[in-house]
Amino acid sequence: DTGVSQNPRHKITKRGQNVTFRCDPISEHNRLYWYRQTLGQGPEFLTYFQNEAQLEKSRLLSDRFSAERPKGSFSTLEIQRTEQGDSAMYLCASSLNQGIAKNIQYFGAGTRLSVL
Amino acid sequence: AQTVTQSQPEMSVQEAETVTLSCTYDTSESDYYLFWYKQPPSRQMILVIRQEAYKQQNATENRFSVNFQKAAKSFSLKISDSQLGDAAMYFCAYRSSDSGYALNFGKGTSLLVTP
C-alpha cells in the first residue's frame, strides 16, 4: 500500500491552456475526493466519487473543470482555459465506506498548479 | 453550510511543553464527525485524531487529545510533550454524517516548536 499518489507534483502553464491531473487512490478505497487549497487557506471541497459515479460537486467546480473516475480506479481532474485564479494546490483523498477506517480520508501530496 | 473557525493563525510551544489549538464550528446537525489533520511543510496531510459527535468521551491518540464540548461547538486539540516533528499546519475539519462526505476545513493554525 503506497498511499494516495498524485501526478504531476508541480505544473506550470500559461493562461488559457488546458491541464490534467491524475490521482491514484489507495487500492480498494471506493471513495475519492478532490479539494483545492490556496495559500493561507484550508482545503476546499471540489467533488466526490463513489466508485465511478460522481455523486457530489461543489459550486467551486465551474464548467471549466471536469473530473472523471473511469472504472472506479484512478481519477483525473481537467481544467480547461486556465486562469490565474486557478493557481492552487489540488489535493486528492480516498476513503473506505466500511470498517474501522470508515470516514477517514487519506490525502495525497497534491499537485501544485501555477498559471502564468 | 457548516463553518469551521480556527482563531489562532500561529502558535508557538517549547519542546516537551503542552499546547492547545482551538477550533469552533457552526452546525444545526446533531450527528457529525470532527477531525484534526496535520500538514507538514511540502508534505501530505495526515490525520491526527477524530471524534464522533455522538460519543461523549474525548478521543485520545498517544500525545494528542481533544476537548470536545458539543454544546459550545468547540473542538480543541491538546499536544502534550511537544516534539520538533510536531511543527506543521494543523487543520480542524467537520463532516456531516448524513448530508455528503465533504470535509469542511478551517483556515489552519501554524505550530512552531522551539528547542
mmCIF file of C-alpha atoms in Angstrom, chain A residues 11-101:
data_model
loop_
_atom_site.group_PDB
_atom_site.id
_atom_site.type_symbol
_atom_site.label_atom_id
_atom_site.label_comp_id
_atom_site.label_asym_id
_atom_site.label_seq_id
_atom_site.Cartn_x
_atom_site.Cartn_y
_atom_site.Cartn_z
ATOM 1 C CA LYS A 11 2.543 22.033 -13.143
ATOM 2 C CA ILE A 12 3.306 25.402 -14.670
ATOM 3 C CA THR A 13 1.104 26.520 -17.512
ATOM 4 C CA LYS A 14 0.167 29.620 -19.439
ATOM 5 C CA ARG A 15 -3.228 31.224 -19.080
ATOM 6 C CA GLY A 16 -5.714 29.722 -21.481
ATOM 7 C CA GLN A 17 -4.084 26.305 -21.665
ATOM 8 C CA ASN A 18 -5.740 23.070 -20.525
ATOM 9 C CA VAL A 19 -4.223 20.957 -17.763
ATOM 10 C CA THR A 20 -4.995 17.478 -16.434
ATOM 11 C CA PHE A 21 -4.043 15.991 -13.083
ATOM 12 C CA ARG A 22 -4.142 12.352 -12.084
ATOM 13 C CA CYS A 23 -4.893 10.733 -8.732
ATOM 14 C CA ASP A 24 -4.369 7.079 -7.846
ATOM 15 C CA PRO A 25 -6.207 6.262 -4.615
ATOM 16 C CA ILE A 26 -5.287 3.644 -2.074
ATOM 17 C CA SER A 27 -6.243 0.306 -3.584
ATOM 18 C CA GLU A 28 -9.724 -0.892 -2.603
ATOM 19 C CA HIS A 29 -10.790 2.585 -1.496
ATOM 20 C CA ASN A 30 -14.101 3.133 -3.247
ATOM 21 C CA ARG A 31 -14.459 6.825 -2.407
ATOM 22 C CA LEU A 32 -12.324 9.531 -3.978
ATOM 23 C CA TYR A 33 -12.333 13.276 -3.336
ATOM 24 C CA TRP A 34 -10.796 16.362 -4.922
ATOM 25 C CA TYR A 35 -10.016 19.519 -2.934
ATOM 26 C CA ARG A 36 -8.367 22.829 -3.787
ATOM 27 C CA GLN A 37 -6.080 24.635 -1.356
ATOM 28 C CA THR A 38 -4.924 28.215 -1.878
ATOM 29 C CA LEU A 39 -2.184 29.899 0.107
ATOM 30 C CA GLY A 40 -3.126 30.536 3.710
ATOM 31 C CA GLN A 41 -6.407 28.656 3.478
ATOM 32 C CA GLY A 42 -7.685 25.239 4.358
ATOM 33 C CA PRO A 43 -8.624 22.812 1.593
ATOM 34 C CA GLU A 44 -11.964 23.438 -0.133
ATOM 35 C CA PHE A 45 -14.057 20.572 -1.420
ATOM 36 C CA LEU A 46 -14.495 20.267 -5.177
ATOM 37 C CA THR A 47 -16.045 16.902 -5.946
ATOM 38 C CA TYR A 48 -16.531 13.328 -4.742
ATOM 39 C CA PHE A 49 -16.806 9.905 -6.388
ATOM 40 C CA GLN A 50 -18.148 6.654 -5.083
ATOM 41 C CA ASN A 51 -16.671 4.034 -7.392
ATOM 42 C CA GLU A 52 -17.114 5.525 -10.877
ATOM 43 C CA ALA A 53 -20.112 7.699 -10.027
ATOM 44 C CA GLN A 54 -19.600 11.394 -9.376
ATOM 45 C CA LEU A 55 -22.056 11.975 -6.534
ATOM 46 C CA GLU A 56 -21.328 15.467 -5.316
ATOM 47 C CA LYS A 57 -19.974 18.652 -6.845
ATOM 48 C CA SER A 58 -19.183 21.943 -5.175
ATOM 49 C CA ARG A 59 -20.241 25.278 -6.648
ATOM 50 C CA LEU A 60 -16.490 25.933 -6.867
ATOM 51 C CA LEU A 61 -16.368 23.407 -9.701
ATOM 52 C CA SER A 62 -17.103 25.728 -12.606
ATOM 53 C CA ASP A 63 -17.889 24.455 -16.109
ATOM 54 C CA ARG A 64 -14.187 24.739 -16.957
ATOM 55 C CA PHE A 65 -13.496 21.916 -14.513
ATOM 56 C CA SER A 66 -14.283 18.280 -15.181
ATOM 57 C CA ALA A 67 -13.444 15.179 -13.198
ATOM 58 C CA GLU A 68 -13.694 11.549 -14.128
ATOM 59 C CA ARG A 69 -13.065 8.223 -12.463
ATOM 60 C CA PRO A 70 -13.302 5.543 -15.139
ATOM 61 C CA LYS A 71 -13.812 2.034 -13.812
ATOM 62 C CA GLY A 72 -13.731 3.319 -10.273
ATOM 63 C CA SER A 73 -9.942 3.300 -10.045
ATOM 64 C CA PHE A 74 -7.778 6.359 -10.749
ATOM 65 C CA SER A 75 -9.292 9.793 -11.276
ATOM 66 C CA THR A 76 -8.424 12.755 -13.465
ATOM 67 C CA LEU A 77 -9.210 16.416 -12.919
ATOM 68 C CA GLU A 78 -9.074 18.624 -16.013
ATOM 69 C CA ILE A 79 -9.136 22.392 -16.067
ATOM 70 C CA GLN A 80 -9.860 23.992 -19.418
ATOM 71 C CA ARG A 81 -8.835 27.525 -20.389
ATOM 72 C CA THR A 82 -6.884 28.032 -17.195
ATOM 73 C CA GLU A 83 -6.998 31.386 -15.415
ATOM 74 C CA GLN A 84 -4.549 32.886 -12.946
ATOM 75 C CA GLY A 85 -7.136 32.369 -10.218
ATOM 76 C CA ASP A 86 -6.830 28.615 -10.753
ATOM 77 C CA SER A 87 -3.331 28.676 -9.265
ATOM 78 C CA ALA A 88 -3.532 26.480 -6.178
ATOM 79 C CA MET A 89 -2.653 23.107 -4.714
ATOM 80 C CA TYR A 90 -5.051 20.414 -5.885
ATOM 81 C CA LEU A 91 -5.426 17.628 -3.344
ATOM 82 C CA CYS A 92 -6.869 14.176 -3.813
ATOM 83 C CA ALA A 93 -8.083 11.947 -0.994
ATOM 84 C CA SER A 94 -9.601 8.495 -0.768
ATOM 85 C CA SER A 95 -11.522 6.533 1.821
ATOM 86 C CA LEU A 96 -13.312 3.281 2.545
ATOM 87 C CA ASN A 97 -17.009 3.152 3.363
ATOM 88 C CA GLN A 98 -16.718 0.342 5.916
ATOM 89 C CA GLY A 99 -14.540 -0.956 8.678
ATOM 90 C CA ILE A 100 -12.620 0.871 11.371
ATOM 91 C CA ALA A 101 -11.141 3.281 8.819
#
